[in-house]
Structures are given as structure tokens and as C-alpha cells.
Amino acid sequence: MLPCYNEQHALPALLNELRDLQLPEKYSLHISVINDCSKDDTKHVAKEHGVHVIDLPVNLGIGGAVQSGLKYALKNDFDLAIQMDGDGQHPPKELHKLLNCNETSGANVVIGSRFIEKKGFQTSFMRRAGIKYFHWLNKLMTRQNIYDSTSGYRLFDRKAIALAANNYPDDYPEPESLVIFAKAGLKIAETPVQMAERTSGKSSIGKSASLYYTIKVTLAMFFSFIRKQN
């Protein structure tokens, strides 16, 4: 699933790479673009490439877009769902690493991590500092070492799909969702992947928003941590 907001320029190459991907016979690939009320031609580009499109009538943000994709996966009884950014940062050729990790570890959630082997695009110094902060915060709350807790390159198995389809954070969900998964007893694993720079567009978290993002996600993680499990 590809949550997208204004990704008309990056989508064609990404969808072509996914179409050309060679996976083991036991896997069948279903590509779904979640168009988060884009203001450009994201929806039409996706439809021209013949992939399934979930066209959201209002902008829900990354959390709502991902949850919409997971609801679709749950409704259609998928065994696995893989989240990738629509801006080209998550190369399809790395997807097999998430599948292999799920198969060998039995993890319910697999995170593609930039920081295990430290290869490929490593993002800016300020971003890395923020990610390191969330690593320690997640370790405190989940008792797990999750080095790339903000990564949106993720695999969900059936248990994770069912949980996240009904309970997933709204804004900037990646670090907070790990607290939710851990509290539910799901197994989380990381596997090294190489990421790339975005091919177009810009991040929703600019320099001026970084402090706001950090404070907001910290509070959200804390409330998820103390909230009673249903």
C-alpha cells in the first residue's frame, strides 16, 4: 500500500518498479494507492497505471491514509500488508528483505531500518537526532531496541493488520504505533534496508515543525503507553 499526497511525479517510476518486481511464487503482489485527497494528479496517474486506488474524500494525514489501507487489507483477508512511501524513498527492490525477516523471525511487524547497516540515504543530522530520541523513548516504553522507529517502510501480518485497522494513530503515527503494537504483545523486528532520497515533493515535517512534531508525538506515545489495553 502506498499512502500518497501530491506524488504525481514520483509515482510512475515507483509503480513501474513494483510491477517489475520478482517475488517468490508463494507471494502475489496487489498494489493499492491511498490517495489522501491530493491536489495534483496523483489519483489519475495511479489509475492510468492500472493499480487499485482508495480515493479519500478528505485529507486524513499519513496515519489515516495508512489505516485506510489496512482496513482494505483486513476486509480483503490479506495475509500481509506492506507500507511504502509514494515519494520514492523506499525502493521496491528492498521489499524482499521485509518478507524474509517476517518469514525467519515470525515477527508481526517488520520495520525497514536505515540505521542497522547505515547504507544508502541517511537523512539530515537533525532528523537523525530526532530519530535517535524516539529510539530511546520507544526503548523506555516497549523495552525493545527499535533504531528506526520513524521508518514508514513496514510489513504487517494478519494480527498487526487487524489491530492497526481498528486502532492506529492519526498524525505522525510511526513511533506511537510501536507502543500500541508492543502493548498488544505483538513481535516487532527490524531489518536493514537501503533507502533513497525522495524523487519529488517535500516532507510534511519542515524545520519549523520539528519541535512541534517531537512534542506532539512524545505526548501521544505517553498517552498510548498509559492507556488501558482493550
mmCIF file of N, CA and C in Angstrom, residues 79-129:
data_model
loop_
_atom_site.group_PDB
_atom_site.id
_atom_site.type_symbol
_atom_site.label_atom_id
_atom_site.label_comp_id
_atom_site.label_asym_id
_atom_site.label_seq_id
_atom_site.Cartn_x
_atom_site.Cartn_y
_atom_site.Cartn_z
ATOM 1 N N ASP A 79 -2.920 -11.710 3.821
ATOM 2 C CA ASP A 79 -2.007 -12.284 4.818
ATOM 3 C C ASP A 79 -1.000 -11.257 5.314
ATOM 4 N N LEU A 80 -0.558 -10.392 4.402
ATOM 5 C CA LEU A 80 0.457 -9.386 4.722
ATOM 6 C C LEU A 80 0.082 -8.070 4.056
ATOM 7 N N ALA A 81 0.511 -6.984 4.681
ATOM 8 C CA ALA A 81 0.402 -5.664 4.065
ATOM 9 C C ALA A 81 1.747 -4.978 4.229
ATOM 10 N N ILE A 82 2.208 -4.338 3.174
ATOM 11 C CA ILE A 82 3.484 -3.628 3.228
ATOM 12 C C ILE A 82 3.234 -2.165 2.893
ATOM 13 N N GLN A 83 3.691 -1.312 3.785
ATOM 14 C CA GLN A 83 3.564 0.133 3.615
ATOM 15 C C GLN A 83 4.841 0.690 3.010
ATOM 16 N N MET A 84 4.692 1.487 1.962
ATOM 17 C CA MET A 84 5.816 2.164 1.323
ATOM 18 C C MET A 84 5.427 3.607 1.054
ATOM 19 N N ASP A 85 6.383 4.527 1.171
ATOM 20 C CA ASP A 85 6.112 5.912 0.816
ATOM 21 C C ASP A 85 5.944 6.040 -0.691
ATOM 22 N N GLY A 86 5.119 6.979 -1.094
ATOM 23 C CA GLY A 86 4.880 7.193 -2.510
ATOM 24 C C GLY A 86 5.864 8.135 -3.167
ATOM 25 N N ASP A 87 6.880 8.595 -2.411
ATOM 26 C CA ASP A 87 7.804 9.592 -2.954
ATOM 27 C C ASP A 87 9.120 9.010 -3.448
ATOM 28 N N GLY A 88 9.233 7.679 -3.465
ATOM 29 C CA GLY A 88 10.437 7.056 -3.983
ATOM 30 C C GLY A 88 11.521 6.786 -2.963
ATOM 31 N N GLN A 89 11.283 7.089 -1.685
ATOM 32 C CA GLN A 89 12.308 6.868 -0.658
ATOM 33 C C GLN A 89 12.494 5.390 -0.317
ATOM 34 N N HIS A 90 11.484 4.587 -0.589
ATOM 35 C CA HIS A 90 11.529 3.166 -0.237
ATOM 36 C C HIS A 90 11.619 2.319 -1.510
ATOM 37 N N PRO A 91 12.827 1.953 -1.905
ATOM 38 C CA PRO A 91 12.996 1.205 -3.160
ATOM 39 C C PRO A 91 12.302 -0.152 -3.121
ATOM 40 N N PRO A 92 11.497 -0.471 -4.124
ATOM 41 C CA PRO A 92 10.837 -1.782 -4.165
ATOM 42 C C PRO A 92 11.808 -2.955 -4.111
ATOM 43 N N LYS A 93 13.029 -2.768 -4.627
ATOM 44 C CA LYS A 93 13.996 -3.868 -4.627
ATOM 45 C C LYS A 93 14.387 -4.306 -3.227
ATOM 46 N N GLU A 94 14.093 -3.478 -2.214
ATOM 47 C CA GLU A 94 14.394 -3.814 -0.827
ATOM 48 C C GLU A 94 13.243 -4.555 -0.151
ATOM 49 N N LEU A 95 12.128 -4.669 -0.839
ATOM 50 C CA LEU A 95 10.923 -5.252 -0.234
ATOM 51 C C LEU A 95 11.143 -6.695 0.211
ATOM 52 N N HIS A 96 11.941 -7.445 -0.536
ATOM 53 C CA HIS A 96 12.146 -8.853 -0.191
ATOM 54 C C HIS A 96 12.799 -9.022 1.173
ATOM 55 N N LYS A 97 13.523 -7.995 1.631
ATOM 56 C CA LYS A 97 14.178 -8.074 2.941
ATOM 57 C C LYS A 97 13.142 -8.092 4.064
ATOM 58 N N LEU A 98 12.062 -7.337 3.892
ATOM 59 C CA LEU A 98 10.987 -7.350 4.880
ATOM 60 C C LEU A 98 10.281 -8.706 4.880
ATOM 61 N N LEU A 99 10.050 -9.246 3.695
ATOM 62 C CA LEU A 99 9.411 -10.559 3.595
ATOM 63 C C LEU A 99 10.277 -11.642 4.229
ATOM 64 N N ASN A 100 11.579 -11.603 3.969
ATOM 65 C CA ASN A 100 12.493 -12.601 4.534
ATOM 66 C C ASN A 100 12.540 -12.507 6.057
ATOM 67 N N CYS A 101 12.540 -11.277 6.566
ATOM 68 C CA CYS A 101 12.582 -11.089 8.019
ATOM 69 C C CYS A 101 11.309 -11.620 8.669
ATOM 70 N N ASN A 102 10.178 -11.358 8.051
ATOM 71 C CA ASN A 102 8.912 -11.876 8.567
ATOM 72 C C ASN A 102 8.917 -13.399 8.587
ATOM 73 N N GLU A 103 9.448 -13.996 7.545
ATOM 74 C CA GLU A 103 9.453 -15.452 7.432
ATOM 75 C C GLU A 103 10.408 -16.093 8.441
ATOM 76 N N THR A 104 11.583 -15.498 8.639
ATOM 77 C CA THR A 104 12.589 -16.112 9.511
ATOM 78 C C THR A 104 12.371 -15.797 10.982
ATOM 79 N N SER A 105 11.806 -14.622 11.271
ATOM 80 C CA SER A 105 11.649 -14.206 12.666
ATOM 81 C C SER A 105 10.259 -14.461 13.218
ATOM 82 N N GLY A 106 9.255 -14.582 12.336
ATOM 83 C CA GLY A 106 7.878 -14.717 12.783
ATOM 84 C C GLY A 106 7.315 -13.436 13.365
ATOM 85 N N ALA A 107 7.966 -12.300 13.067
ATOM 86 C CA ALA A 107 7.520 -11.018 13.612
ATOM 87 C C ALA A 107 6.185 -10.603 13.011
ATOM 88 N N ASN A 108 5.359 -9.984 13.840
ATOM 89 C CA ASN A 108 4.080 -9.458 13.367
ATOM 90 C C ASN A 108 4.251 -8.148 12.616
ATOM 91 N N VAL A 109 5.253 -7.381 13.017
ATOM 92 C CA VAL A 109 5.566 -6.098 12.378
ATOM 93 C C VAL A 109 7.057 -6.088 12.049
ATOM 94 N N VAL A 110 7.389 -5.784 10.808
ATOM 95 C CA VAL A 110 8.792 -5.696 10.391
ATOM 96 C C VAL A 110 9.051 -4.280 9.902
ATOM 97 N N ILE A 111 10.108 -3.669 10.410
ATOM 98 C CA ILE A 111 10.467 -2.304 10.056
ATOM 99 C C ILE A 111 11.728 -2.320 9.206
ATOM 100 N N GLY A 112 11.683 -1.670 8.067
ATOM 101 C CA GLY A 112 12.876 -1.493 7.249
ATOM 102 C C GLY A 112 13.700 -0.362 7.831
ATOM 103 N N SER A 113 14.911 -0.677 8.278
ATOM 104 C CA SER A 113 15.725 0.277 9.032
ATOM 105 C C SER A 113 16.920 0.784 8.233
ATOM 106 N N ARG A 114 17.121 2.100 8.266
ATOM 107 C CA ARG A 114 18.280 2.724 7.634
ATOM 108 C C ARG A 114 19.537 2.609 8.472
ATOM 109 N N PHE A 115 19.373 2.340 9.763
ATOM 110 C CA PHE A 115 20.469 2.584 10.694
ATOM 111 C C PHE A 115 21.138 1.333 11.253
ATOM 112 N N ILE A 116 20.805 0.174 10.726
ATOM 113 C CA ILE A 116 21.481 -1.048 11.179
ATOM 114 C C ILE A 116 22.804 -1.201 10.440
ATOM 115 N N GLU A 117 22.757 -1.134 9.118
ATOM 116 C CA GLU A 117 23.990 -1.208 8.336
ATOM 117 C C GLU A 117 24.480 0.162 7.902
ATOM 118 N N LYS A 118 23.625 1.188 8.046
ATOM 119 C CA LYS A 118 23.973 2.570 7.719
ATOM 120 C C LYS A 118 24.447 2.712 6.281
ATOM 121 N N LYS A 119 23.673 2.133 5.363
ATOM 122 C CA LYS A 119 23.939 2.268 3.943
ATOM 123 C C LYS A 119 22.785 3.019 3.300
ATOM 124 N N GLY A 120 23.057 3.624 2.145
ATOM 125 C CA GLY A 120 22.013 4.368 1.466
ATOM 126 C C GLY A 120 21.812 5.736 2.099
ATOM 127 N N PHE A 121 20.712 6.379 1.736
ATOM 128 C CA PHE A 121 20.419 7.727 2.226
ATOM 129 C C PHE A 121 20.130 7.695 3.726
ATOM 130 N N GLN A 122 20.829 8.541 4.485
ATOM 131 C CA GLN A 122 20.735 8.519 5.941
ATOM 132 C C GLN A 122 19.959 9.699 6.523
ATOM 133 N N THR A 123 19.403 10.543 5.735
ATOM 134 C CA THR A 123 18.660 11.738 6.104
ATOM 135 C C THR A 123 19.576 12.755 6.785
ATOM 136 N N SER A 124 19.024 13.913 7.185
ATOM 137 C CA SER A 124 19.835 15.006 7.718
ATOM 138 C C SER A 124 20.245 14.747 9.166
ATOM 139 N N PHE A 125 21.235 15.520 9.621
ATOM 140 C CA PHE A 125 21.714 15.375 11.004
ATOM 141 C C PHE A 125 20.596 15.627 12.004
ATOM 142 N N MET A 126 19.800 16.674 11.777
ATOM 143 C CA MET A 126 18.719 16.997 12.707
ATOM 144 C C MET A 126 17.677 15.889 12.739
ATOM 145 N N ARG A 127 17.368 15.319 11.580
ATOM 146 C CA ARG A 127 16.407 14.211 11.540
ATOM 147 C C ARG A 127 16.966 13.001 12.293
ATOM 148 N N ARG A 128 18.245 12.722 12.093
ATOM 149 C CA ARG A 128 18.852 11.570 12.770
ATOM 150 C C ARG A 128 18.841 11.766 14.278
ATOM 151 N N ALA A 129 19.049 13.012 14.724
ATOM 152 C CA ALA A 129 18.999 13.299 16.164
ATOM 153 C C ALA A 129 17.602 13.039 16.715
#
